[in-house]
Coordinates of C-alpha atoms in Angstrom, one line a residue:
X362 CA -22.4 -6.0 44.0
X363 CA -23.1 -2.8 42.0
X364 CA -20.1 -2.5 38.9
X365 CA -18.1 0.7 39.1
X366 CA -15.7 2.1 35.9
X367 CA -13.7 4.6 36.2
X368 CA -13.9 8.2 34.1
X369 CA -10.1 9.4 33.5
X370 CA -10.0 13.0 32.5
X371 CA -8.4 16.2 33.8
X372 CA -12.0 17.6 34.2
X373 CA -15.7 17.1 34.1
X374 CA -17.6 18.8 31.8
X375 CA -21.2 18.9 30.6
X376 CA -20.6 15.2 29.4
X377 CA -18.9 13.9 32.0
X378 CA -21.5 14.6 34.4
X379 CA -24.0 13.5 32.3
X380 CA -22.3 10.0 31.2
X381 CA -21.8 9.7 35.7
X382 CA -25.7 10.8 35.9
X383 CA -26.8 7.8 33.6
X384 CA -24.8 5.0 34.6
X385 CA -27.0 3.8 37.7
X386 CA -30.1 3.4 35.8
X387 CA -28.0 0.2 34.0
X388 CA -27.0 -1.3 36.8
X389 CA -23.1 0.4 37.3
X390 CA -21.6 3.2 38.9
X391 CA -19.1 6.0 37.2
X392 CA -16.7 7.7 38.9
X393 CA -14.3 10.7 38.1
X394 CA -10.3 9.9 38.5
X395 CA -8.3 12.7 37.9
X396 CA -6.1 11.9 34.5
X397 CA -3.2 13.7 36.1
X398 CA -3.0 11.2 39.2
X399 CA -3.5 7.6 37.9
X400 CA 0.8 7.2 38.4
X401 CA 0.6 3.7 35.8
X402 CA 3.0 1.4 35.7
X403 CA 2.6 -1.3 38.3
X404 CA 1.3 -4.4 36.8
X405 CA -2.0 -4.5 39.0
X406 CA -2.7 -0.8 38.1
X407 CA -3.1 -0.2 42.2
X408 CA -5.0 3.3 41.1
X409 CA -7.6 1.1 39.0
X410 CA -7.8 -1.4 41.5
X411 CA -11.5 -2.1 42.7
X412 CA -12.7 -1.1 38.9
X413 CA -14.3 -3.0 36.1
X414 CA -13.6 -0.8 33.4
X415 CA -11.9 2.6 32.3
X416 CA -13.6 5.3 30.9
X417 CA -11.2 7.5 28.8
X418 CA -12.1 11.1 28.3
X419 CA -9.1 12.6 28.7
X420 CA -8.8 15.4 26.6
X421 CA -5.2 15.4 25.4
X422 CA -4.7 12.4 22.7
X423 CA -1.3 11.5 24.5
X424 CA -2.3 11.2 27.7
X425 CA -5.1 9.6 26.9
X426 CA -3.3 7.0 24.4
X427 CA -0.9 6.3 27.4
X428 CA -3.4 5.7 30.2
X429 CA -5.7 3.2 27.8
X430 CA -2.4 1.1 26.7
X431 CA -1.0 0.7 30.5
X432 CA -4.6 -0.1 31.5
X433 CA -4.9 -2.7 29.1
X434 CA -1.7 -3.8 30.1
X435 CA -3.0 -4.2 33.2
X436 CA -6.0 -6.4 32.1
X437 CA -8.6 -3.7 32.8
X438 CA -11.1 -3.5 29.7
X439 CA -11.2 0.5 28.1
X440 CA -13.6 2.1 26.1
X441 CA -11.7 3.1 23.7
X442 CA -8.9 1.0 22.8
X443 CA -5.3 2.2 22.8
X444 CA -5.4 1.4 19.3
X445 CA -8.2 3.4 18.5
X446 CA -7.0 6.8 20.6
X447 CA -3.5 6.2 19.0
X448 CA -4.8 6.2 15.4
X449 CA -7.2 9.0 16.3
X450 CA -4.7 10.6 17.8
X451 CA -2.1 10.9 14.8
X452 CA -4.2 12.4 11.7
X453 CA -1.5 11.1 8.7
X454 CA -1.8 7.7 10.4
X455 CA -6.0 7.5 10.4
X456 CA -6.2 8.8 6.7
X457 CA -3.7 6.3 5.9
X458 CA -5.5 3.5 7.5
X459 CA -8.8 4.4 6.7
X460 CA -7.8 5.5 3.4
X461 CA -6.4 2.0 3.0
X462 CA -9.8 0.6 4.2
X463 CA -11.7 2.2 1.0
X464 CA -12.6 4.7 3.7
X465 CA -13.1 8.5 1.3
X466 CA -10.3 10.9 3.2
X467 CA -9.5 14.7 2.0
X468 CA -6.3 14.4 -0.5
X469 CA -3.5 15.8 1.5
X470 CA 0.5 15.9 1.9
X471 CA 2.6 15.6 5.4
X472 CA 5.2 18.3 5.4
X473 CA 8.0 17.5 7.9
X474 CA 10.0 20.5 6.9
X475 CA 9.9 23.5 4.4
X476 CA 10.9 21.5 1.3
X477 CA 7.6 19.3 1.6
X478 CA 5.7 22.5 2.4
X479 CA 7.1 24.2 -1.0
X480 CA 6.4 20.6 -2.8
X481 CA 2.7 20.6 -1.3
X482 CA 2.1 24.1 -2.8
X483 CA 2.8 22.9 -6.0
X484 CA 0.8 20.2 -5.8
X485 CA -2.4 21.0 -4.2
X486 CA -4.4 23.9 -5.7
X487 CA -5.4 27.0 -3.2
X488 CA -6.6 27.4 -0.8
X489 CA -5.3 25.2 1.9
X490 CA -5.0 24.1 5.1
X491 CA -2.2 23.7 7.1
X492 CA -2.9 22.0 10.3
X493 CA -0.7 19.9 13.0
X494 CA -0.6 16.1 13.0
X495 CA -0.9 16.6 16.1
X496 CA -3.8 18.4 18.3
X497 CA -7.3 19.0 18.2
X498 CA -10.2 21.3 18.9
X499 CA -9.1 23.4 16.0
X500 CA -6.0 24.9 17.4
X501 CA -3.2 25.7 15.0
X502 CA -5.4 24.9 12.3
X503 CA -4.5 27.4 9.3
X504 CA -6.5 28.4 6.0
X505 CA -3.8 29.9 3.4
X506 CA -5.8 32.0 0.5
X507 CA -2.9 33.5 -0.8
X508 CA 0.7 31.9 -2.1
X509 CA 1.9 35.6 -0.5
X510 CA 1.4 34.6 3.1
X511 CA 2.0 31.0 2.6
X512 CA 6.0 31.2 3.4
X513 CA 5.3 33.8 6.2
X514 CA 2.5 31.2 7.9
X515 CA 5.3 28.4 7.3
X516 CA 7.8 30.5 9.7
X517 CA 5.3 30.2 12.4
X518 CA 5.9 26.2 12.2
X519 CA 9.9 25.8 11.9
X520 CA 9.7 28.3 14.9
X521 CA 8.1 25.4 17.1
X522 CA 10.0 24.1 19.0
X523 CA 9.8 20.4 18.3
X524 CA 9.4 18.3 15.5
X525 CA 6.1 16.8 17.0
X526 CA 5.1 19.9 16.5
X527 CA 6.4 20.5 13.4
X528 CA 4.7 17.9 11.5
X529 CA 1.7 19.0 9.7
X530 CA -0.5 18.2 6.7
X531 CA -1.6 20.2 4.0
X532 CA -5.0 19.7 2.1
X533 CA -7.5 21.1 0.1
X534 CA -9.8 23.6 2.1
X535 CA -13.3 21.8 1.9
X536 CA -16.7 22.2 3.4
X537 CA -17.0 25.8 2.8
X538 CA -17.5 26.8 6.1
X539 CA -19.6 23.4 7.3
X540 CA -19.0 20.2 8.6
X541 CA -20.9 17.2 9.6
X542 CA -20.1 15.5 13.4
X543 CA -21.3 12.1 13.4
X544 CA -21.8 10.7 17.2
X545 CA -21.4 6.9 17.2
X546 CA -21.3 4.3 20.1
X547 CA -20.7 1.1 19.9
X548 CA -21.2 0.2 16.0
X549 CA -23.9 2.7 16.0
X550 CA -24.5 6.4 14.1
X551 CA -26.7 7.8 17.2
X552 CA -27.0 11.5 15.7
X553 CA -25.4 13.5 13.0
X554 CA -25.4 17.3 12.9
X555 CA -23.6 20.6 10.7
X556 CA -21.9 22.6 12.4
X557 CA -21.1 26.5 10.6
X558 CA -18.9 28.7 10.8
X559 CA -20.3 31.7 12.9
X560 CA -19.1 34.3 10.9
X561 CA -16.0 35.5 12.9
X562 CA -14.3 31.8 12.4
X563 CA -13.9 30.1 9.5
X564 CA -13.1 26.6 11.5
X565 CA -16.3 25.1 12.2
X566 CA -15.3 23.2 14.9
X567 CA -17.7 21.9 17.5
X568 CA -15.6 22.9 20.3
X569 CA -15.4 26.6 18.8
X570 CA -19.1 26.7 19.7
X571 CA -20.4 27.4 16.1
X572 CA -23.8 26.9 15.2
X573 CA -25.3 23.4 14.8
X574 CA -28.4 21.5 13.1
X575 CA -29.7 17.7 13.0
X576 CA -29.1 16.0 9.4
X577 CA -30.8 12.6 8.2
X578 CA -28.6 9.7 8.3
X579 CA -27.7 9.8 4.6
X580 CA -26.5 6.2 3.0
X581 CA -23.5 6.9 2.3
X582 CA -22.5 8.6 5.8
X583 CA -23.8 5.5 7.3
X584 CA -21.3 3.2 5.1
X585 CA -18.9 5.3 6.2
X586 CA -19.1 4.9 9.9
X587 CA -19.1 1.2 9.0
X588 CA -15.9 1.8 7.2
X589 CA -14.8 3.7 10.4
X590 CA -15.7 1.2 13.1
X591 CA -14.2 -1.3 11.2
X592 CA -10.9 -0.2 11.5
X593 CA -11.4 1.1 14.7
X594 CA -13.4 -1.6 16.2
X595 CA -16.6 -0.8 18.5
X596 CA -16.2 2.5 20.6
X597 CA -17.2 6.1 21.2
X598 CA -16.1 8.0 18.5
X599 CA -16.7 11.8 16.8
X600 CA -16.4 11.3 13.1
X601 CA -16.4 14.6 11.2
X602 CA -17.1 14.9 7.4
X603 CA -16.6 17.6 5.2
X604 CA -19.0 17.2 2.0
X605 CA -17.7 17.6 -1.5
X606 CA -19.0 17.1 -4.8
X607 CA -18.2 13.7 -5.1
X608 CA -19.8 12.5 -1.6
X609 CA -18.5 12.9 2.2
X610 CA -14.9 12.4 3.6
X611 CA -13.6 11.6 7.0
X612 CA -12.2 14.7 8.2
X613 CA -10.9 13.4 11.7
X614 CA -12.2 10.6 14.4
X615 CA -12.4 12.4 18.4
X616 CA -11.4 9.5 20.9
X617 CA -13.0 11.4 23.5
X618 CA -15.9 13.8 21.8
X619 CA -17.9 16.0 23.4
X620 CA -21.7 15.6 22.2
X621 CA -23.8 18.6 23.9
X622 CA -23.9 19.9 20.5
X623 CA -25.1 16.6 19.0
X624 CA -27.4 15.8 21.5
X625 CA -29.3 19.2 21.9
X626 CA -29.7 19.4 17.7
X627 CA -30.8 15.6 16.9
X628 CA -33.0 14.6 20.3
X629 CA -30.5 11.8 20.6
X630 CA -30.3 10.6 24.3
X631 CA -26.0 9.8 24.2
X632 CA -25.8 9.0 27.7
X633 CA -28.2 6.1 27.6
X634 CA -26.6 4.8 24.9
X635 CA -23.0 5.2 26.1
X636 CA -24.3 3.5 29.2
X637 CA -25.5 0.6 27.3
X638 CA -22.7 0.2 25.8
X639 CA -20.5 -0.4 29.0
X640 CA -22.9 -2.3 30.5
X641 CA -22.5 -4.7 27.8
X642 CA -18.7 -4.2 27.9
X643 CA -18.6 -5.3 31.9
X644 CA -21.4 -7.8 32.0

């Protein structure tokens, strides 16, 4: 009897379709459930039921954290972990951990209110960023040039209106308008790439669609994603670096990347490889 896993999300995108394209060629099926309609809870996972795995690709951090733990919970094996979508999820909790690990992370403060903002000024030398513990895909994500606007960009945040929202880190701005996305699965670096800034954007942010280009698999990048996958354990990860003058750092880890980018600049053949990877996870 052919294996089938199940793809939450709350759409299908390029990837999606690709990952559901690839699965029949090893052996298993994958099929779409709609994040927003899974209704978790009941010890058997009645929603789940008939599957031999979940497939998170939910873009929302939250929702995605939730529907991996109650999975789990419900004996159902997930790629990733709760774990791993929870630490992704929370960006002062991965640089801690990894951090912790020997794992290089950008310096950086957590300001919970106005007083750590004013205390992060004075430590950290211009320009910074300001971004939100929470999120992703670059959204609410700051540069402050001048010490003029920083107190004007800093009544944006106490207007939020909660203090998830609120929380934010500050750190050096690094990477000068570059970034590297490494695209790992399993314990493996399958293709790096820099992404730039197009000019109009100084985030350079996969999901921004900025401009991209394969990069060897440099020694150091390569202990990092050990560092990474050690902490994370084995998954499906986007781990972005920024480059400085004393080697990379782990910018942030995407529980759920997109990899069209990654996979038109390097060659690399993602889908197989994801594929692979579940088939060893259900076998």
């Amino acid at each position: 009897m052919t294996k089938s896993v199940a793809l939450a999300a709350d759409r299908i995108s390029w990837e999606e379709r690709e990952l559901i394209k690839a699965a029949p060629e090893f052996g298993f099926t994958i099929e779409w459930v709609n994040d927003e309609s899974l209704c978790l809870g009941h010890p058997d996972a009645p929603s789940l039921s008939g599957y031999d795995a979940l497939l998170v690709r939910s873009r929302s951090y939250t929702r995605g954290g939730l529907i991996a733990a109650l999975a789990e919970a419900a004996g159902l094996p997930v790629l990733n972990t709760a774990r791993a979508v929870h630490t992704c999820e929370n960006k002062a909790l991965l640089r801690t951990v990894l951090r912790t690990a020997g794992v290089p992370v950008p310096d950086y403060r957590l300001a919970l209110s106005r007083k750590d903002f004013e205390k992060s000024l004075e430590e950290l030398r211009l320009p910074l960023v300001l971004k939100p513990v929470f999120g992703g895909m670059g959204k609410r994500v700051t540069l402050i040039r001048d010490a003029d606007t920083a107190q004007s960009v800093y009544d944006y945040v106490e207007d939020l209106g909660h203090a998830f929202e609120q929380a934010c880190l500050v750190e050096p701005y690094l990477g000068g308008g570059t970034s590297v996305r490494c695209l790992v699965v399993g314990r493996e670096l399958l293709g790096a790439a820099e992404f730039a800034s197009g000019g109009t954007d100084w985030r350079n942010n996969a999901a921004l669609g900025n401009s991209s280009r394969a990069v060897a698999h440099d020694p150091d990048v390569l202990k990092i994603i050990d560092g990474v996958v050690a902490e994370l354990g084995p998954g499906i990860y986007g781990v972005d670096l920024f480059g400085t003058p004393d080697g990379y750092v782990v910018n942030e880890v995407n529980h759920a990347p997109g990899f069209r980018a990654v996979s038109s600049a390097t060659g690399a053949d993602i889908p197989s490889a994801v594929s692979r990877h579940i088939q060893e996870l259900i076998a």
